Tab-separated table of C-alpha atoms in Angstrom:
chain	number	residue	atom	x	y	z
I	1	UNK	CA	-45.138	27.347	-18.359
I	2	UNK	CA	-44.219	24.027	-16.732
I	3	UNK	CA	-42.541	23.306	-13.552
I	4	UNK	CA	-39.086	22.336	-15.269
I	5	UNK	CA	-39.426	25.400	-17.058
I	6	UNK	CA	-40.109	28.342	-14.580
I	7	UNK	CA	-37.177	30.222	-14.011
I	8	UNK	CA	-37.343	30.192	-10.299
I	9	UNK	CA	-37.753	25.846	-10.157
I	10	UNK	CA	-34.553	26.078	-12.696
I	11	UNK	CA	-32.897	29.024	-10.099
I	12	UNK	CA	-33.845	26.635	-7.317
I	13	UNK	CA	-32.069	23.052	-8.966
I	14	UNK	CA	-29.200	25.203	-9.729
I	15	UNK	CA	-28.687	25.931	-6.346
I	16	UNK	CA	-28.669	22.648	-5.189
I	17	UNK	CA	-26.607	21.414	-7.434
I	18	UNK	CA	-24.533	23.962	-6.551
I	19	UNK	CA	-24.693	23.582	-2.854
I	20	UNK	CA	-23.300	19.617	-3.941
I	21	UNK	CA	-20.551	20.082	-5.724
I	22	UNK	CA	-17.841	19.047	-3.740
I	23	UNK	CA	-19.655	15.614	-2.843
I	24	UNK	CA	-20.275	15.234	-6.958
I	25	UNK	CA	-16.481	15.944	-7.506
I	26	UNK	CA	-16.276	13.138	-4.766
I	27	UNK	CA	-18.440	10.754	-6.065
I	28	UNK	CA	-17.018	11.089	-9.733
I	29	UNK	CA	-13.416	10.417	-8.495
I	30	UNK	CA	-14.696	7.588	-7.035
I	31	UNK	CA	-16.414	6.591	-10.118
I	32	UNK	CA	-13.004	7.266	-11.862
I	33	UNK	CA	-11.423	4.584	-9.386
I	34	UNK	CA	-14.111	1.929	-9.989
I	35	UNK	CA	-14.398	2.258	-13.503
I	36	UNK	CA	-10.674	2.251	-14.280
I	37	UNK	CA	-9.253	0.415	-11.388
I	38	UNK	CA	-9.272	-2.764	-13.107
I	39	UNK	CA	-7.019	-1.953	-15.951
I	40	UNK	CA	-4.982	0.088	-13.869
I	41	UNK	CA	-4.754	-0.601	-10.731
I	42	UNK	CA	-1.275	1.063	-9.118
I	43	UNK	CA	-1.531	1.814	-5.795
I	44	UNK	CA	-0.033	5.101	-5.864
I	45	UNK	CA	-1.986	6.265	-9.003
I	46	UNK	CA	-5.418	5.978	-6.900
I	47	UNK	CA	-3.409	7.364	-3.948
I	48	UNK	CA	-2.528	10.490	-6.182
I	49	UNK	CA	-6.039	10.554	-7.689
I	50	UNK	CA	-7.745	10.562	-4.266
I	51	UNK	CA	-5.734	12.753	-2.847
I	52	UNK	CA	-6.431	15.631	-6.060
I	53	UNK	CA	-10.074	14.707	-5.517
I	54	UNK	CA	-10.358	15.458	-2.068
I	55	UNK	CA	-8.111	18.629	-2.739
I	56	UNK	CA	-10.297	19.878	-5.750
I	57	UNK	CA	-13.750	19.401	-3.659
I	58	UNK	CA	-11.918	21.494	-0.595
I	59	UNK	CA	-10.981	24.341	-3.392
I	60	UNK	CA	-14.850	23.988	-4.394
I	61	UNK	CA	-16.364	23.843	-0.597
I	62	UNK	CA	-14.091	26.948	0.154
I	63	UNK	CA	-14.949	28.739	-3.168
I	64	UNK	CA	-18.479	27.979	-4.801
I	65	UNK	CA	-20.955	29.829	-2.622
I	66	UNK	CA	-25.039	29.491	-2.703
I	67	UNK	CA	-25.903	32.045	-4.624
I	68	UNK	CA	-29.687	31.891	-3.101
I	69	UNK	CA	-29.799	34.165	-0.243
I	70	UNK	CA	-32.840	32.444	1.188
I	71	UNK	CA	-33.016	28.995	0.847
I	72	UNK	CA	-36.355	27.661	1.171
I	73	UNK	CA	-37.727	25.470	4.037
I	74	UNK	CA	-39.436	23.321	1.435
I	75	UNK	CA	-35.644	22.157	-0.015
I	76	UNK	CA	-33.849	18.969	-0.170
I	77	UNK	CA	-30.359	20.331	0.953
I	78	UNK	CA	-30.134	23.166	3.298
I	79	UNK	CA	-26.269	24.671	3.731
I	80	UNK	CA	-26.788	25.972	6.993
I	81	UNK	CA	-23.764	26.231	9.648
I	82	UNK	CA	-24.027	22.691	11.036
I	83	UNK	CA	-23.883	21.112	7.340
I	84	UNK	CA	-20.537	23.216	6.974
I	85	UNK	CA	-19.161	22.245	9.689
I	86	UNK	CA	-20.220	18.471	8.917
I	87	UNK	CA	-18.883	19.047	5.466
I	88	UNK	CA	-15.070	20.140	6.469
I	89	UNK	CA	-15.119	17.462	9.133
I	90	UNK	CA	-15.899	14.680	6.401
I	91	UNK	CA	-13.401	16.262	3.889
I	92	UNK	CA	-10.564	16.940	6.839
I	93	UNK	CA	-11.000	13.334	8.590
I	94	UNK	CA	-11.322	11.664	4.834
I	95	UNK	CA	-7.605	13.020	3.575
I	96	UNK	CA	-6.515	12.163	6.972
I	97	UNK	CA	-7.616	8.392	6.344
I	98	UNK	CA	-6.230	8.256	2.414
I	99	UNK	CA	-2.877	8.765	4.487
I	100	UNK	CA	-3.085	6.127	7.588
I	101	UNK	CA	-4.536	3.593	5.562
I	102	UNK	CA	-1.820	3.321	2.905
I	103	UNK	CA	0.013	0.643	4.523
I	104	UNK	CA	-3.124	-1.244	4.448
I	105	UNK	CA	-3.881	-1.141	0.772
I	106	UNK	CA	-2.460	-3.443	-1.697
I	107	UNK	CA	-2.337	-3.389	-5.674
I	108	UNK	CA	-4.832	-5.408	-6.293
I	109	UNK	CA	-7.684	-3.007	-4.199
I	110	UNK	CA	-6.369	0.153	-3.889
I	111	UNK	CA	-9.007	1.642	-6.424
I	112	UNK	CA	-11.787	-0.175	-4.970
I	113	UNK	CA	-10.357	1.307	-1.272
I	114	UNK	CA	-9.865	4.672	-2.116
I	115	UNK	CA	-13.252	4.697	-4.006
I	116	UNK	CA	-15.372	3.252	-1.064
I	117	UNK	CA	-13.634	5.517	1.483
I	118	UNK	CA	-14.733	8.876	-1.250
I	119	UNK	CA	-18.297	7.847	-1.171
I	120	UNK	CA	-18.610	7.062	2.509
I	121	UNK	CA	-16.961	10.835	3.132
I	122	UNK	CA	-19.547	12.245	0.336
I	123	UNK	CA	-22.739	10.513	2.291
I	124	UNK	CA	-21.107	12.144	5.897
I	125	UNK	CA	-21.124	15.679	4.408
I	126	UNK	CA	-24.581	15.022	2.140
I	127	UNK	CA	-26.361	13.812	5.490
I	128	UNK	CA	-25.133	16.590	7.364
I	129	UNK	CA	-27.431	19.317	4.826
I	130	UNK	CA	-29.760	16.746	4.274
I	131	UNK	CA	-33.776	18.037	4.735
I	132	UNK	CA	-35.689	15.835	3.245
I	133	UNK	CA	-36.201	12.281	4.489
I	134	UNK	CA	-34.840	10.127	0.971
I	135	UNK	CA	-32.242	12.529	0.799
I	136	UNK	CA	-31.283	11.756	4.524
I	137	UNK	CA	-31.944	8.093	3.793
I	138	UNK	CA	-29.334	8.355	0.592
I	139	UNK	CA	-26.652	9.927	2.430
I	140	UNK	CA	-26.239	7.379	5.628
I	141	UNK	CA	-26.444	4.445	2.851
I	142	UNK	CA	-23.344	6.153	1.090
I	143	UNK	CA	-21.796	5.707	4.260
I	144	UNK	CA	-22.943	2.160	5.089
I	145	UNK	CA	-22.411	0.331	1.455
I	146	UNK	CA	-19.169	1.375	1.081
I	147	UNK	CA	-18.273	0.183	4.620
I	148	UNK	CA	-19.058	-3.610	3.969
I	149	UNK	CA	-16.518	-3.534	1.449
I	150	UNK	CA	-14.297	-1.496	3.226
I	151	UNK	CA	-14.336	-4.400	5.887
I	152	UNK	CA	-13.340	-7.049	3.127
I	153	UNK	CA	-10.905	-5.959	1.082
I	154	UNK	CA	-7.485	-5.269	2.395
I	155	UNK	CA	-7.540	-8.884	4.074
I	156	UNK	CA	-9.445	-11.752	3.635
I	157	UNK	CA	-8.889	-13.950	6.586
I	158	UNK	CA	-11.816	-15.196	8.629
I	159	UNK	CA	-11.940	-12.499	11.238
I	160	UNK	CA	-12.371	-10.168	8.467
I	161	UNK	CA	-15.425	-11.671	6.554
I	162	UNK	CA	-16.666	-12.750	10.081
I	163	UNK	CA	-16.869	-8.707	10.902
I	164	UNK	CA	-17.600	-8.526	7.587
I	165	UNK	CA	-20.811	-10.550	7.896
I	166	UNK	CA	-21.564	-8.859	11.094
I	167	UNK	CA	-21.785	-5.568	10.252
I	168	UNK	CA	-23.737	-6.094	7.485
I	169	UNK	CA	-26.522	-7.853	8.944
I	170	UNK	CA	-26.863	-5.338	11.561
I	171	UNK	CA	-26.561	-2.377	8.946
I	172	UNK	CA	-29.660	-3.914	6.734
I	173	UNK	CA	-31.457	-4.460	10.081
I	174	UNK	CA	-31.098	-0.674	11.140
I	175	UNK	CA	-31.935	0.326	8.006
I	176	UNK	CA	-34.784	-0.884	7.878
I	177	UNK	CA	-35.592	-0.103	11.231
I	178	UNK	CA	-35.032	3.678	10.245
I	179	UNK	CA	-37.523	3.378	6.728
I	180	UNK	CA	-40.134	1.761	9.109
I	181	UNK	CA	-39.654	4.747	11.725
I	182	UNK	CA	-39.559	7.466	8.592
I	183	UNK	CA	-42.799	5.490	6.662
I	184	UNK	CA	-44.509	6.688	10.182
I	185	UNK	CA	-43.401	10.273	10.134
I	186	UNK	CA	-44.230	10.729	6.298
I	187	UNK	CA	-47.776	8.930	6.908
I	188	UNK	CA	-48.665	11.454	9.593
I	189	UNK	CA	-47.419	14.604	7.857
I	190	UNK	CA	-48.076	13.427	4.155
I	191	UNK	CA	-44.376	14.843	3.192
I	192	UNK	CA	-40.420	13.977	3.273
I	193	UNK	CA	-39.504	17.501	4.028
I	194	UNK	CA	-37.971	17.087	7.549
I	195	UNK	CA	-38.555	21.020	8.015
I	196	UNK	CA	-42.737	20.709	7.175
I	197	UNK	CA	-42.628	17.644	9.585
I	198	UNK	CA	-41.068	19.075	12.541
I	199	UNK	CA	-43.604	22.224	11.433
I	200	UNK	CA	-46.711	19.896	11.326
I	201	UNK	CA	-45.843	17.553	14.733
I	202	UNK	CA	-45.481	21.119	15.775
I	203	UNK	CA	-49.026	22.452	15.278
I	204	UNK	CA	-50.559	18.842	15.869
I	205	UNK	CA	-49.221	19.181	19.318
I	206	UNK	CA	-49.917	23.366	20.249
I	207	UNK	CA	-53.650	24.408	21.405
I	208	UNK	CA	-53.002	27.519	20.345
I	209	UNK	CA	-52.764	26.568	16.830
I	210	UNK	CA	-54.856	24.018	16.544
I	211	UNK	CA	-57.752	24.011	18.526
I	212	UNK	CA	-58.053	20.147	19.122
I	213	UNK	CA	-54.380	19.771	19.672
I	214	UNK	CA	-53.430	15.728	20.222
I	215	UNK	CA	-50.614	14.208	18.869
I	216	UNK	CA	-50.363	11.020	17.694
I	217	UNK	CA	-49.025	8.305	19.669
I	218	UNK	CA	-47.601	7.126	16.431
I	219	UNK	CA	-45.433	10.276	16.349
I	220	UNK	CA	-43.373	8.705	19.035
I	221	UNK	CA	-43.153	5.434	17.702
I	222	UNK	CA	-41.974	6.772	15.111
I	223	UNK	CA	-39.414	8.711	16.914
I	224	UNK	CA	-38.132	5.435	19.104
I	225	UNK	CA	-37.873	3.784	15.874
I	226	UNK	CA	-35.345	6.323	14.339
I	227	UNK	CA	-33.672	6.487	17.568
I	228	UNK	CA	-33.142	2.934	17.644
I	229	UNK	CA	-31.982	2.912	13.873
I	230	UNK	CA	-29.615	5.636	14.898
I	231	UNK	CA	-27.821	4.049	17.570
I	232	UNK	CA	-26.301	1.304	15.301
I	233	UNK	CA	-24.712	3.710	13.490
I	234	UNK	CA	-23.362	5.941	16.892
I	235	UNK	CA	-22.907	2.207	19.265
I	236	UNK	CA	-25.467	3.128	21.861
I	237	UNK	CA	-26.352	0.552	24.456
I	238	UNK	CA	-28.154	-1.818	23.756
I	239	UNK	CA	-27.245	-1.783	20.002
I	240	UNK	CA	-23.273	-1.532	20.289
I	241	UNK	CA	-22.793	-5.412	20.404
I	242	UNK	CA	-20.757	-5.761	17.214
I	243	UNK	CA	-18.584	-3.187	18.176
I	244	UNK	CA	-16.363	-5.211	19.797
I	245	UNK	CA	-15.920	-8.006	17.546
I	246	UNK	CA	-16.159	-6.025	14.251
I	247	UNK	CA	-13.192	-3.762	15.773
I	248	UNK	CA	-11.066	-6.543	16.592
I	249	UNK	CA	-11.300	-7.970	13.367
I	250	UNK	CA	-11.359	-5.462	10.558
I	251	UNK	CA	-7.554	-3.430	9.348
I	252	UNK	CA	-6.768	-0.325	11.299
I	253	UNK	CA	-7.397	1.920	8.813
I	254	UNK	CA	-10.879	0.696	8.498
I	255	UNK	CA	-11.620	0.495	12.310
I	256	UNK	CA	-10.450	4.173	12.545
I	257	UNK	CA	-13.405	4.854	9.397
I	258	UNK	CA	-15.731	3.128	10.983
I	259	UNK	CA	-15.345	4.484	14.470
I	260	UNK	CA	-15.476	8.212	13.740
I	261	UNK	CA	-17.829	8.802	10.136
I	262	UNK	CA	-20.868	6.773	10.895
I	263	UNK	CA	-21.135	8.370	14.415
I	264	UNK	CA	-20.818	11.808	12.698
I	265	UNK	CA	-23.568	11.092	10.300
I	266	UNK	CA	-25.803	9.355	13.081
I	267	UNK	CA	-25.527	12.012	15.698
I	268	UNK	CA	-26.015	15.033	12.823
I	269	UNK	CA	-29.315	12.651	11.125
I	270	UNK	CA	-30.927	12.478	14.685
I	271	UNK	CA	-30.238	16.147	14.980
I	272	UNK	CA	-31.880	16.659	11.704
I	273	UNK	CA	-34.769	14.690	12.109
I	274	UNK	CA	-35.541	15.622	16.326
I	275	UNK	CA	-35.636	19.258	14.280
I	276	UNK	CA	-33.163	20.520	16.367
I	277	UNK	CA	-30.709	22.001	13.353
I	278	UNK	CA	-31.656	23.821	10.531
I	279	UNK	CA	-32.995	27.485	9.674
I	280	UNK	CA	-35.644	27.924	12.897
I	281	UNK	CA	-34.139	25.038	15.735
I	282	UNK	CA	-36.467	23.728	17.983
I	283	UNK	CA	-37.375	20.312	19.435
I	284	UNK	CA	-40.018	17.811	18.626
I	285	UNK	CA	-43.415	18.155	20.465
I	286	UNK	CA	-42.595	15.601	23.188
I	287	UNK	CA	-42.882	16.310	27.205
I	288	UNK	CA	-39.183	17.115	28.166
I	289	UNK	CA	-39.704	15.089	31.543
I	290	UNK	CA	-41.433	11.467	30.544
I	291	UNK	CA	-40.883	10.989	26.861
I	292	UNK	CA	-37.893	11.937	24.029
I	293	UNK	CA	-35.637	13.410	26.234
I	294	UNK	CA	-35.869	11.119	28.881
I	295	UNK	CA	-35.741	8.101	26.184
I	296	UNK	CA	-32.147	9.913	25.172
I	297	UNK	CA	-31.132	10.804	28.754
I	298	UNK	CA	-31.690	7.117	29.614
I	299	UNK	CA	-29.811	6.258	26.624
I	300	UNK	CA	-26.905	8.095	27.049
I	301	UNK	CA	-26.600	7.024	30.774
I	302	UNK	CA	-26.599	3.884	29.982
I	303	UNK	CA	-24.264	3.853	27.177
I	304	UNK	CA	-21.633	6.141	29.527
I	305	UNK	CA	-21.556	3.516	32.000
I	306	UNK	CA	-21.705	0.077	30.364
I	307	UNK	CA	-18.855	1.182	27.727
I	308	UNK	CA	-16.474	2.324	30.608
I	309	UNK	CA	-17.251	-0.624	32.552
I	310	UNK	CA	-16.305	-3.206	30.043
I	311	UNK	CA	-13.700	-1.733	28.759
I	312	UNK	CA	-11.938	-2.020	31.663
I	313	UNK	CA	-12.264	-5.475	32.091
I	314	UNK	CA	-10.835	-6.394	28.534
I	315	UNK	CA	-7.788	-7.531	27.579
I	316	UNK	CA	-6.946	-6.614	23.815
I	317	UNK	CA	-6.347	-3.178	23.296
I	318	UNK	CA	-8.717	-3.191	19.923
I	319	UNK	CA	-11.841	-4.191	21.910
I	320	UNK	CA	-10.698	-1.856	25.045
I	321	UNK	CA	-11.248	0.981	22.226
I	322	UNK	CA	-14.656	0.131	20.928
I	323	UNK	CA	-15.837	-0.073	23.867
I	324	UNK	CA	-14.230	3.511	24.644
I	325	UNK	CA	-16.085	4.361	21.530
I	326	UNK	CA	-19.159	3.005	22.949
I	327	UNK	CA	-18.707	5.688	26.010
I	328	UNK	CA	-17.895	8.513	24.006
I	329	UNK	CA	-21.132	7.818	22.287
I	330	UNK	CA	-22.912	8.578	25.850
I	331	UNK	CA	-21.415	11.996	26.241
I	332	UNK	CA	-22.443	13.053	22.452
I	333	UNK	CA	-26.008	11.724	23.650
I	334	UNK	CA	-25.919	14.206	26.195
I	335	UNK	CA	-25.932	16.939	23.736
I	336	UNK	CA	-28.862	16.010	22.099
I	337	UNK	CA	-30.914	15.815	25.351
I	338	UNK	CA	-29.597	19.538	26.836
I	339	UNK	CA	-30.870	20.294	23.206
I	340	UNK	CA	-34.570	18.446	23.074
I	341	UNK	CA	-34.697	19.157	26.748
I	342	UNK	CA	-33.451	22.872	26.486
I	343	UNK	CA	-34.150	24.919	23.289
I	344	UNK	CA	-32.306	27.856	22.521
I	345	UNK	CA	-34.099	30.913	22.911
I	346	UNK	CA	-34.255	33.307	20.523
I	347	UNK	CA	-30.626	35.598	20.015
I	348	UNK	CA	-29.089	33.224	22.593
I	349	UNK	CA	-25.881	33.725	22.624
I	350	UNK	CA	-24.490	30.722	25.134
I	351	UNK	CA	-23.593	27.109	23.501
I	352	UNK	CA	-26.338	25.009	23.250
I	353	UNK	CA	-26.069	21.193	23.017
I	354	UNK	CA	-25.795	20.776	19.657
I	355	UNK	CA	-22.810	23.627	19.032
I	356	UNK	CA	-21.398	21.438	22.017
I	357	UNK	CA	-22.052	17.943	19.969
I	358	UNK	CA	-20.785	19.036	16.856
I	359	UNK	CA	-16.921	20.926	18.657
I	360	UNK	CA	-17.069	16.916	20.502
I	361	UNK	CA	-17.667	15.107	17.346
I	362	UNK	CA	-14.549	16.906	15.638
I	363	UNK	CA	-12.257	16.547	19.012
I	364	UNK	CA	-12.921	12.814	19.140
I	365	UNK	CA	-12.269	12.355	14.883
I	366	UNK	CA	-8.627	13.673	16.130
C-alpha cells in the first residue's frame, strides 16, 4: 500500500482540505475576479461577487466542521481556538473593507481590488492555523503580494507608486529576513513542523531529557531573525519607518488594510513560531530574564514610547495615525512577553497574554 493510498494519509488530506475551505472559496472568487475582470469589469458586479464570496466562506467556517477529533501534531494546519478566532477576524474585518473602500474603486480595477483584498484576508486566516513553516511562509505572502497592488491601483499619482515602491522593498527585505531566520530553525531540527521544532529546541535545552543539554546559539539567531522579519509586518521600532510615508500616501481604504491585517498575521506567526499557540502552549527554551523575552520586552518599550512621541509632534492627521499604529504595536508586544515570560500552567483558568493579544488585536481592527 502506498502513502497516497492508505486510508488514514487520504482521512488525514481530507481533513485539511476540509479545515480550508472557506480560504479556497476565497481564493477561487478571487480567481473569478482576475480571470474575468477584464471582459467585465462593472464595479458593482465584483462588489456583489465579493460580497457572496465572503458570505458563502462565513456559511462554510460556521458549518463544515473537522471531522478528525485529534488532529495530529505532525500537520500542516491545526484549527485550534486561536486560528478560529484569527479566521472570523479576517472574514469580519475583510466584508467590513469591501464596504469602506467602495468609494475608492473605479471601473477600470474594481476586479483586480476586490480580488487582492480576498487573498490578503485568505493568507490572515491561513497564517493564523498555520504549523508548518512553508505553510506559515505561504500565508503572510498572500497577505503581502496582494498589498503592493493594493497600494497602486485606485490612484496612480506619485505619492502612490512612491509608497508603492516603499513598501515593497521593505516587504522583499523582511521576507527574506524571515526564510534566512526559518532556514536556521529547519537546519537545527531537520523539519518544517513548527510543533516538532518547538518539541526538539525543547529537549535540546532540558537536562532531564537530554543528558548533555546545550542549545544552540544558532537557535536564537534564528529567533532574532524572525523577530526582526516580524516587526515589518506589526511596525515595531526600529522597523516602522515606512509607516509614515506609506500611510500618507496610499487611499484610505488601503491604509485601513494595511494597518490592521498584516499586524494580525505578524503578531499570530510570532505566536506560532515562539510555540506559544497551538495544542500543548509553551515558550521557546530561552532564559526569561536576559534573552527572548527581554529582546520583546525591549521591543515593545521602545515601540510604546517612540510611536506616542512622534505622533504628537506631527502635523497631518494620516501620519499622526501610523504612528498611533506604531504604539499600539507596543502594547500587543506586551502580550507576547507576559506569554514567553509567563506560561500558562496547566488548567489555568486566568487570561494569559496571548487570549489578551488576540481580544486587543480584534478591538483595535474596530
Amino acid at each position: 500500500m502506498t502513502p497516497l493510498t492508505d486510508p488514514g494519509v487520504q482521512l488525514a488530506v481530507k481533513g485539511v482540505f476540509r479545515d480550508v475551505l472557506p480560504e479556497i472559496i476565497l481564493v477561487g472568487t478571487a480567481f473569478l475576479a482576475f480571470l474575468a475582470g477584464p471582459f467585465a469589469n462593472r464595479r458593482w458586479l465584483w462588489f456583489v461577487v465579493s460580497v457572496l464570496g465572503l458570505t458563502g466562506a462565513m456559511v462554510v467556517a460556521g458549518v463544515v466542521k473537522a471531522q478528525l477529533p485529534d488532529v495530529p501534531a505532525a500537520a500542516s494546519i491545526l484549527p485550534d481556538g486561536a486560528a478560529g478566532f484569527v479566521r472570523w477576524v479576517a472574514l469580519i474585518s475583510a466584508a467590513v473593507f469591501v464596504f469602506v473602500s467602495w468609494p475608492e474603486v473605479n471601473r477600470t480595477n474594481s476586479a483586480e481590488y476586490y480580488g487582492c483584498l480576498l487573498v490578503a484576508a485568505a493568507g490572515v486566516s491561513l497564517t493564523g492555523r498555520a504549523n508548518d513553516l512553508v505553510t506559515l511562509f505561504l500565508g503572510l505572502e498572500l497577505i503581502s503580494i496582494p498589498t503592493y497592488i493594493l497600494l497602486y491601483l485606485p490612484s496612480q499619482a506619485r505619492p502612490n507608486q512612491e509608497a508603492a515602491v516603499k513598501y515593497f522593498l521593505l516587504s522583499v527585505m523582511s521576507s527574506a529576513v524571515l526564510l534566512f531566520g526559518v532556514s536556521y530553525l529547519y537546519g537545527l531540527t531537520g523539519t518544517t513542523n513548527i510543533t516538532a521544532i518547538v518539541d526538539a529546541l525543547t529537549k535540546a535545552h532540558d537536562p532531564r531529557l537530554t543528558p548533555d543539554a546545550h542549545l544552540s546559539p544558532l537557535a536564537l539567531v534564528a529567533v532574532v531573525m524572525v523577530v526582526a522579519a516580524v516587526g515589518f509586518r506589526v511596525t515595531a521600532v526600529p522597523f516602522h519607518f515606512y509607516a509614515p510615508d506609506v500611510y500618507e500616501g496610499a487611499p484610505a481604504g488601503v491604509v485601513a488594510q494595511l494597518a490592521f491585517l498584516p499586524k494580525v498575521a505578524g503578531f499570530v506567526a510570532l505566536a506560532r513560531l515562539l510555540g506559544l499557540v497551538g495544542a500543548d502552549p509553551r515558550h521557546l527554551p530561552f532564559d526569561s530574564s536576559t534573552q527572548l523575552p527581554l529582546l520583546l520586552w525591549i521591543l515593545a518599550v521602545v515601540t510604546m514610547t517612540v510611536g506616542n512621541v512622534l505622533a504628537l509632534l506631527q502635523d497631518n492627521v494620516r501620519r499622526m495615525l501610523a504612528y498611533s499604529g506604531v504604539a499600539h504595536g507596543g502594547y500587543m508586544l506586551i502580550g507576547l512577553v507576559v506569554a514567553s515570560s509567563l506560561p500558562e500552567a496547566k488548567g489555568a483558568t486566568h487570561v494569559g497574554g496571548i487570549e489578551a493579544l488576540l481580544v486587543y488585536l480584534a478591538a483595535y481592527g474596530a
